[in-house]
Short mmCIF file of C-alpha atoms in Angstrom, two decimals:
data_model
loop_
_atom_site.label_atom_id
_atom_site.label_comp_id
_atom_site.label_asym_id
_atom_site.label_seq_id
_atom_site.Cartn_x
_atom_site.Cartn_y
_atom_site.Cartn_z
CA MET A 262 152.82 108.81 104.45
CA GLU A 263 155.84 108.15 106.68
CA GLU A 264 154.69 104.58 107.42
CA LEU A 265 155.69 103.54 103.88
CA PRO A 266 159.48 103.89 103.58
CA GLU A 267 159.83 103.00 99.91
CA ASN A 268 156.77 104.98 98.89
CA PRO A 269 156.63 105.05 95.07
CA LEU A 270 154.92 108.44 95.23
CA LYS A 271 158.09 110.13 96.44
CA ASN A 272 159.89 109.69 93.16
CA LEU A 273 157.04 111.15 91.11
CA PRO A 274 156.67 114.86 90.38
CA ARG A 275 153.46 116.27 91.82
CA ARG A 276 152.01 117.16 88.44
CA ARG A 277 152.44 113.60 87.27
CA VAL A 278 150.63 112.28 90.38
CA LEU A 279 147.69 114.62 89.77
CA TRP A 280 147.52 113.64 86.11
CA LEU A 281 147.64 109.89 86.93
CA LEU A 282 144.84 110.33 89.47
CA PHE A 283 142.66 112.19 86.99
CA PHE A 284 143.43 109.87 84.07
CA HIS A 285 142.95 106.56 85.91
CA PHE A 286 139.71 107.65 87.54
CA LEU A 287 138.43 108.96 84.21
CA LYS A 288 139.22 105.56 82.69
CA ILE A 289 137.57 103.65 85.53
CA ALA A 290 134.42 105.79 85.48
CA THR A 291 134.13 105.42 81.70
CA PHE A 292 134.51 101.67 81.49
CA VAL A 293 132.93 100.46 84.71
CA VAL A 294 129.27 100.53 83.74
CA GLY A 295 126.77 101.04 86.53
CA GLY A 296 129.12 102.20 89.29
CA GLY A 297 129.05 100.98 92.89
CA TYR A 298 131.53 98.50 94.33
CA ALA A 299 132.98 97.59 90.94
CA ILE A 300 134.53 101.07 90.79
CA ILE A 301 136.33 100.48 94.10
CA LEU A 302 137.57 97.07 92.97
CA ALA A 303 138.82 98.54 89.69
CA ALA A 304 140.63 101.24 91.68
CA GLU A 305 142.12 98.49 93.87
CA ARG A 306 143.67 96.81 90.85
CA ILE A 307 145.22 100.01 89.55
CA PHE A 308 146.27 101.90 92.68
CA VAL A 309 147.08 98.98 95.00
CA GLU A 310 148.33 96.22 92.71
CA ARG A 311 149.93 98.14 89.89
CA LEU A 312 151.01 101.52 91.24
CA LYS A 313 151.30 100.39 94.92
CA TRP A 314 150.32 103.84 96.17
CA LEU A 315 148.54 102.31 99.12
CA THR A 316 148.12 98.84 100.67
CA GLN A 317 145.08 96.64 100.26
CA GLN A 318 144.32 96.98 103.97
CA GLU A 319 144.40 100.78 103.73
CA LEU A 320 142.00 100.78 100.79
CA PHE A 321 139.53 98.37 102.36
CA ASP A 322 139.61 100.24 105.67
CA GLY A 323 138.88 103.28 103.55
CA ILE A 324 135.89 101.54 101.97
CA ALA A 325 134.54 100.82 105.43
CA LEU A 326 134.85 104.54 106.10
CA PHE A 327 133.17 105.74 102.90
CA GLN A 328 130.02 104.07 104.06
CA THR A 329 129.84 106.14 107.21
CA VAL A 330 129.96 109.33 105.15
CA PRO A 331 127.20 110.31 102.74
CA GLY A 332 128.19 110.42 99.10
CA LEU A 333 128.58 108.33 96.00
CA MET A 334 130.81 105.32 96.42
CA ALA A 335 132.81 106.20 93.34
CA GLY A 336 133.20 109.81 94.45
CA ASN A 337 134.28 108.90 97.96
CA THR A 338 136.78 106.33 96.64
CA ALA A 339 138.28 109.02 94.43
CA VAL A 340 138.52 111.54 97.26
CA TYR A 341 140.10 108.94 99.57
CA ILE A 342 142.78 107.75 97.15
CA GLY A 343 143.38 111.25 95.77
CA TYR A 344 143.75 112.84 99.21
CA ARG A 345 146.08 110.08 100.40
CA ALA A 346 148.27 110.56 97.34
CA ALA A 347 148.36 114.35 96.96
CA GLY A 348 146.21 116.19 99.51
CA TYR A 349 143.39 118.51 98.46
CA PRO A 350 144.51 118.92 94.80
CA GLY A 351 144.77 115.13 94.50
CA ALA A 352 141.25 114.64 95.84
CA LEU A 353 139.95 117.25 93.41
CA ALA A 354 141.78 115.75 90.42
CA ALA A 355 140.48 112.25 91.14
CA LEU A 356 136.92 113.46 91.75
CA SER A 357 136.86 115.44 88.47
CA GLY A 358 137.96 112.28 86.66
CA VAL A 359 135.04 110.35 88.17
CA ALA A 360 132.42 112.98 87.39
CA LEU A 361 133.50 113.97 83.89
CA PRO A 362 132.32 110.98 81.78
CA SER A 363 128.82 110.98 83.31
CA PHE A 364 128.58 114.70 82.90
CA VAL A 365 129.56 114.66 79.22
CA ILE A 366 127.44 111.66 78.25
CA ILE A 367 124.29 112.71 80.10
CA THR A 368 124.59 116.25 78.74
CA LEU A 369 124.86 114.83 75.22
CA ILE A 370 121.79 112.66 75.80
CA ALA A 371 119.88 115.59 77.27
CA LEU A 372 120.89 117.80 74.34
CA GLY A 373 118.89 115.41 72.20
CA PHE A 374 121.45 113.05 70.84
CA SER A 375 118.89 110.29 71.23
CA ALA A 376 120.58 108.75 68.21
CA LEU A 377 122.80 106.99 70.79
CA PRO A 378 121.95 103.38 69.90
CA LEU A 379 121.13 102.25 73.43
CA ASP A 380 118.39 99.78 72.48
CA ASN A 381 120.40 98.17 69.70
CA VAL A 382 120.78 94.40 70.37
CA TYR A 383 124.54 94.49 69.85
CA VAL A 384 124.93 97.36 72.31
CA GLN A 385 122.71 95.55 74.82
CA GLY A 386 124.81 92.40 74.40
CA ALA A 387 128.00 94.40 74.92
CA PHE A 388 126.61 95.70 78.23
CA VAL A 389 125.81 92.14 79.33
CA GLY A 390 129.38 91.15 78.40
CA ALA A 391 130.88 94.09 80.31
CA ARG A 392 128.80 93.29 83.38
CA SER A 393 129.90 89.62 83.23
CA ALA A 394 133.52 90.77 83.34
CA LEU A 395 132.73 93.09 86.26
CA GLY A 396 131.15 90.11 88.04
CA GLY A 397 134.45 88.27 87.50
CA LEU A 398 136.38 91.24 88.90
CA THR A 399 134.14 91.20 91.97
CA LEU A 400 134.50 87.45 92.54
CA ALA A 401 138.29 87.65 92.22
CA ALA A 402 138.35 90.47 94.79
CA ILE A 403 136.09 88.47 97.13
CA ILE A 404 138.47 85.49 96.99
CA LYS A 405 141.42 87.75 97.77
CA LEU A 406 139.61 89.52 100.63
CA TRP A 407 138.49 86.19 102.09
CA LYS A 408 142.08 84.91 102.12
CA SER A 409 143.39 88.04 103.84
CA SER A 410 140.64 88.19 106.51
CA LYS A 411 140.84 86.71 109.98
CA VAL A 412 137.58 84.77 109.90
CA ASP A 413 136.00 83.89 113.25
CA LEU A 414 132.40 83.33 114.32
CA PHE A 415 131.78 87.05 114.95
CA TRP A 416 133.18 87.93 111.50
CA PHE A 417 131.06 85.28 109.80
CA VAL A 418 127.82 86.30 111.53
CA ILE A 419 128.28 89.99 110.59
CA ALA A 420 129.27 89.23 107.00
CA PHE A 421 126.43 86.78 106.40
CA GLY A 422 123.93 89.04 108.18
CA CYS A 423 124.82 91.96 105.93
CA LEU A 424 124.71 89.81 102.80
CA ALA A 425 121.25 88.44 103.63
CA GLY A 426 120.03 91.85 104.78
CA VAL A 427 121.01 93.59 101.56
CA LEU A 428 119.60 90.88 99.30
CA LEU A 429 116.36 90.16 101.14
CA SER A 430 115.26 93.53 102.51
CA SER A 431 114.77 96.89 100.88
CA TRP A 432 116.47 98.81 103.71
CA ASN A 433 119.31 101.19 103.03
CA PRO A 434 122.62 99.22 103.20
CA ALA A 435 124.03 101.96 105.45
CA TRP A 436 121.91 100.58 108.33
CA PHE A 437 123.60 97.18 108.11
CA LEU A 438 127.03 98.80 108.13
CA LEU A 439 126.04 100.86 111.15
CA ALA A 440 124.90 97.65 112.89
CA GLY A 441 128.29 96.07 112.07
CA ALA A 442 130.16 99.06 113.49
CA VAL A 443 128.06 99.00 116.68
CA ALA A 444 128.54 95.23 117.08
CA GLY A 445 132.31 95.62 116.66
CA THR A 446 132.43 98.38 119.27
CA VAL A 447 130.27 96.47 121.75
CA ARG A 448 132.42 93.36 121.32
CA THR A 449 135.62 95.28 121.95
CA TYR A 450 134.33 96.88 125.16
CA LEU A 451 132.72 93.63 126.42
CA GLY A 452 136.05 91.88 125.83
CA MET A 453 137.72 94.60 127.88
CA LEU A 454 135.21 94.17 130.74
CA PHE A 455 135.71 90.40 130.82
CA ALA A 456 139.46 90.84 130.87
CA LEU A 457 139.14 93.24 133.82
CA ARG A 458 136.89 90.91 135.81
CA HIS A 459 139.16 87.96 135.05
CA ARG A 460 142.12 89.87 136.37
CA ARG A 461 140.25 90.75 139.61
CA ASN A 462 139.40 87.10 140.31
CA MET B 292 118.07 132.33 91.17
CA VAL B 293 117.34 129.12 89.28
CA TYR B 294 121.03 128.28 89.52
CA LEU B 295 121.10 128.86 93.27
CA THR B 296 118.03 126.64 93.75
CA ILE B 297 119.58 123.84 91.70
CA PHE B 298 122.89 124.08 93.53
CA LEU B 299 121.39 124.14 97.04
CA THR B 300 118.95 121.33 96.24
CA PHE B 301 121.79 119.05 95.22
CA VAL B 302 123.96 120.08 98.16
CA TYR B 303 121.04 118.88 100.29
CA TYR B 304 120.85 115.53 98.41
CA GLY B 305 124.60 115.17 98.80
CA CYS B 306 124.14 115.22 102.57
CA LEU B 307 121.45 112.53 102.39
CA CYS B 308 122.98 109.81 100.26
CA PHE B 309 124.28 107.35 102.84
CA GLY B 310 125.22 104.01 101.29
CA GLY B 311 126.08 105.16 97.79
CA GLY B 312 124.32 106.65 94.81
CA SER B 313 121.56 104.05 94.58
CA ALA B 314 120.32 105.29 97.97
CA LEU B 315 119.47 108.52 96.14
CA VAL B 316 116.85 106.91 93.89
CA PRO B 317 114.03 106.79 96.48
CA ILE B 318 114.96 110.31 97.64
CA TYR B 319 114.76 111.63 94.09
CA ILE B 320 111.38 109.99 93.56
CA GLU B 321 109.95 111.30 96.82
CA ASP B 322 111.31 114.82 96.56
CA LEU B 323 111.81 115.71 92.89
CA VAL B 324 108.94 113.73 91.39
CA ASN B 325 106.25 113.69 94.09
CA ASN B 326 106.93 116.95 95.94
CA ARG B 327 108.38 119.37 93.43
CA HIS B 328 107.05 117.91 90.16
CA TRP B 329 110.34 118.68 88.41
CA MET B 330 109.82 115.60 86.28
CA THR B 331 107.32 112.76 85.86
CA LEU B 332 107.84 109.27 87.18
CA GLU B 333 108.09 107.96 83.64
CA GLU B 334 110.85 110.41 82.71
CA PHE B 335 112.64 109.39 85.89
CA GLY B 336 112.33 105.68 84.98
CA ASN B 337 113.91 106.40 81.59
CA LEU B 338 116.72 108.27 83.29
CA ILE B 339 117.48 105.31 85.59
CA ALA B 340 117.50 102.96 82.60
CA ILE B 341 119.93 105.24 80.77
CA SER B 342 122.10 105.58 83.89
CA GLN B 343 122.46 101.83 84.24
CA MET B 344 123.59 101.48 80.65
CA THR B 345 125.95 104.44 80.45
CA PRO B 346 129.28 104.91 82.19
CA GLY B 347 129.60 106.74 85.46
CA PRO B 348 127.96 106.62 88.84
CA ILE B 349 124.18 106.79 88.81
CA GLY B 350 124.05 109.71 91.26
CA VAL B 351 126.12 111.97 88.99
CA ASN B 352 124.11 110.91 85.95
CA ALA B 353 120.83 111.84 87.59
CA ALA B 354 122.17 115.14 88.96
CA THR B 355 123.51 116.20 85.55
CA PHE B 356 120.21 115.36 83.91
CA PHE B 357 118.01 117.23 86.41
CA GLY B 358 120.33 120.20 86.43
CA TYR B 359 120.30 120.33 82.64
CA GLN B 360 116.50 120.29 82.52
CA TYR B 361 116.26 123.36 84.74
CA GLY B 362 119.37 125.36 83.94
CA GLY B 363 121.00 124.06 80.77
CA ILE B 364 124.60 122.87 80.69
CA PHE B 365 125.66 125.22 83.49
CA GLY B 366 122.75 123.92 85.59
CA GLY B 367 123.96 120.36 85.06
CA PHE B 368 127.43 121.38 86.11
CA LEU B 369 126.14 123.12 89.27
CA ALA B 370 123.98 120.14 90.22
CA THR B 371 126.95 117.77 89.89
CA CYS B 372 129.21 120.06 91.95
CA GLY B 373 126.50 120.51 94.58
CA LEU B 374 126.00 116.77 94.94
CA LEU B 375 129.72 116.11 95.43
CA LEU B 376 130.51 119.13 97.64
CA VAL B 377 129.60 118.01 101.17
CA PRO B 378 130.83 114.39 100.79
CA PHE B 379 134.16 115.77 99.51
CA PHE B 380 134.89 117.70 102.69
CA LEU B 381 133.37 115.09 105.01
CA MET B 382 135.57 112.39 103.43
CA ILE B 383 138.72 114.44 103.98
CA LEU B 384 137.68 115.11 107.57
CA VAL B 385 137.15 111.38 108.15
CA VAL B 386 140.48 110.41 106.58
CA ARG B 387 142.26 112.91 108.83
CA SER B 388 140.46 111.65 111.95
CA LEU B 389 141.30 108.07 111.02
CA ASP B 390 144.97 108.96 110.76
CA ARG B 391 144.86 110.66 114.14
CA TRP B 392 142.84 108.10 116.08
CA SER B 393 143.63 104.84 114.26
CA GLN B 394 145.40 103.39 117.31
CA THR B 395 142.51 103.84 119.74
CA ARG B 396 140.34 100.99 120.99
CA LEU B 397 137.12 102.62 119.80
CA VAL B 398 138.29 102.96 116.19
CA ASN B 399 139.69 99.43 116.22
CA GLY B 400 136.37 98.09 117.48
CA ILE B 401 134.42 99.96 114.80
CA MET B 402 136.80 98.70 112.10
CA ASP B 403 136.52 95.10 113.35
CA GLY B 404 132.77 95.34 112.86
CA LEU B 405 132.86 97.22 109.58
CA ARG B 406 135.32 94.91 107.77
CA PRO B 407 133.06 91.82 107.71
CA ALA B 408 130.05 94.06 106.96
CA VAL B 409 131.81 95.43 103.87
CA PHE B 410 132.71 91.88 102.85
CA GLY B 411 129.02 90.98 103.00
CA MET B 412 128.15 94.05 100.91
CA ILE B 413 130.67 93.14 98.22
CA VAL B 414 129.31 89.58 98.01
CA ALA B 415 125.81 91.08 97.72
CA SER B 416 126.99 93.34 94.89
CA LEU B 417 128.32 90.24 93.07
CA VAL B 418 124.92 88.54 93.38
CA ILE B 419 123.22 91.67 92.03
CA TYR B 420 125.68 91.84 89.10
CA LEU B 421 124.97 88.20 88.26
CA GLY B 422 121.27 89.04 88.09
CA LEU B 423 122.11 91.60 85.41
CA SER B 424 124.45 89.41 83.36
CA VAL B 425 124.68 85.64 83.86
CA PHE B 426 121.01 85.36 84.79
CA THR B 427 118.41 86.92 82.55
CA GLU B 428 116.77 88.83 85.41
CA PRO B 429 117.43 89.57 89.10
CA ILE B 430 117.36 86.44 91.24
CA PRO B 431 113.86 86.06 92.79
CA TRP B 432 114.87 85.40 96.42
CA ASP B 433 111.34 85.55 97.78
CA LYS B 434 110.38 82.62 95.53
CA ILE B 435 113.56 80.60 96.11
CA LEU B 436 113.19 80.77 99.90
CA ARG B 437 109.74 79.12 99.78
CA TRP B 438 109.49 75.39 100.31
CA LYS B 439 108.68 74.66 96.66
CA PRO B 440 110.44 77.25 94.58
CA GLU B 441 108.62 78.18 91.41
CA LEU B 442 110.90 80.18 89.20
CA PRO B 443 109.30 82.50 86.67
CA PRO B 444 109.75 81.23 83.08
CA SER B 445 111.63 84.37 82.09
CA PHE B 446 114.39 83.53 84.60
CA SER B 447 117.18 81.51 83.02
CA ILE B 448 120.94 81.34 82.59
CA ASN B 449 122.74 83.04 79.71
CA PRO B 450 125.46 80.47 78.89
CA ALA B 451 127.71 82.86 76.96
CA ALA B 452 127.65 85.36 79.84
CA LEU B 453 128.43 82.54 82.29
CA ILE B 454 131.51 81.57 80.26
CA LEU B 455 132.67 85.23 80.09
CA PHE B 456 132.15 85.50 83.85
CA ILE B 457 134.27 82.40 84.57
CA ILE B 458 137.06 83.42 82.18
CA SER B 459 137.29 86.94 83.57
CA THR B 460 137.30 85.65 87.17
CA ILE B 461 140.30 83.44 86.35
CA LEU B 462 142.07 86.26 84.53
CA PHE B 463 141.55 88.71 87.41
CA ALA B 464 142.50 86.19 90.10
CA ARG B 465 145.55 84.69 88.41
CA THR B 466 147.07 87.39 86.20
CA ARG B 467 147.89 91.08 86.42
CA ILE B 468 146.02 91.87 83.23
CA ALA B 469 144.56 95.38 83.06
CA ILE B 470 140.87 95.62 83.93
CA ILE B 471 140.03 97.80 80.95
CA THR B 472 141.36 95.14 78.55
CA VAL B 473 139.16 92.43 80.06
CA ILE B 474 136.05 94.60 80.23
CA PHE B 475 136.54 95.73 76.65
CA LEU B 476 137.11 92.23 75.26
CA SER B 477 134.20 90.85 77.26
CA ALA B 478 131.93 93.61 75.95
CA LEU B 479 133.08 92.83 72.42
CA ALA B 480 132.36 89.13 72.89
CA GLY B 481 129.05 89.99 74.53
CA ALA B 482 127.94 92.07 71.55
CA PHE B 483 128.05 88.93 69.40
CA PHE B 484 127.23 86.11 71.83
CA CYS B 485 124.99 87.59 74.52
CA ARG B 486 122.26 89.00 72.32
#
């Protein structure tokens, strides 16, 4: 972490860091219904904007990485942020926070607490309301990401290709990310070749 | 023995779930339902419905539930740990390699390709969310892309959800309000207006 001189983590005792990791991820996993990208965006708001433990670029580069590793998006986000903040114990604290709410609730349901009023109209409406807010969170993050990206033709083709691919096909999204990574690599090396040839002429 | 089977089975699934927990759903159906007959397709459908309505990532929900069915509470715990085990160490390995090789041309090239791809994925996740909130059912792309789109009658816009969506977008983009506050208030409003 030497690239961040005024790192806010330095002034915090280690125990406090571990507790904050566990507590915030517990909160995120409890309130962000359905999981997926919304969990990452919620983590962005807490750990990047409020606590400033890492930069937006670091987090989103991390997201790109999670996809190349198998695992749940929420779990990998927790391990990434936790490990960056406090090494192995940090990763473990954050991951426990993510897994705990599911574990407790599903165990309760399995134990036969089917009295949970999941098909009640008010509860259903509350879930629609929560998902609307998560949609808003996602759109706000998209606007922010768009502003901070260097958009060129290559960028646009990859982004739009992945969007259309995920929505219109039933393939695993990991394939589209792999295609993006390959395209980026090929472009970098082709650019290098052209530069070499140009220099020779 | 049952515990070992549960644990190893979920370690194996943990190695397979590229692209997040929803990638596990077809694997669960193929392996747990069709091959091993650990549960029926109907039970599995109920589980997915519960997972989408309850907090937490869908992969952990399913693992806890399967584990519980075969080994009680401890089984559920083992299944969850098994699922998260391999990704945990792989993630840490990847973070360390990124730190070591972040200045190389290869890693820069890969990142240049992955960044727009992730942007596309996030936009796609927004569209999917809208199909579960602002619209009454997932957007029927196959019908829209035809020359004369015929939307099914059950597909419509939920105006209250649309308003909540717009308000929360503005709040998240313009203020530093805590996410939990917005989600909670929006759920509260939804309970009365989105029925």
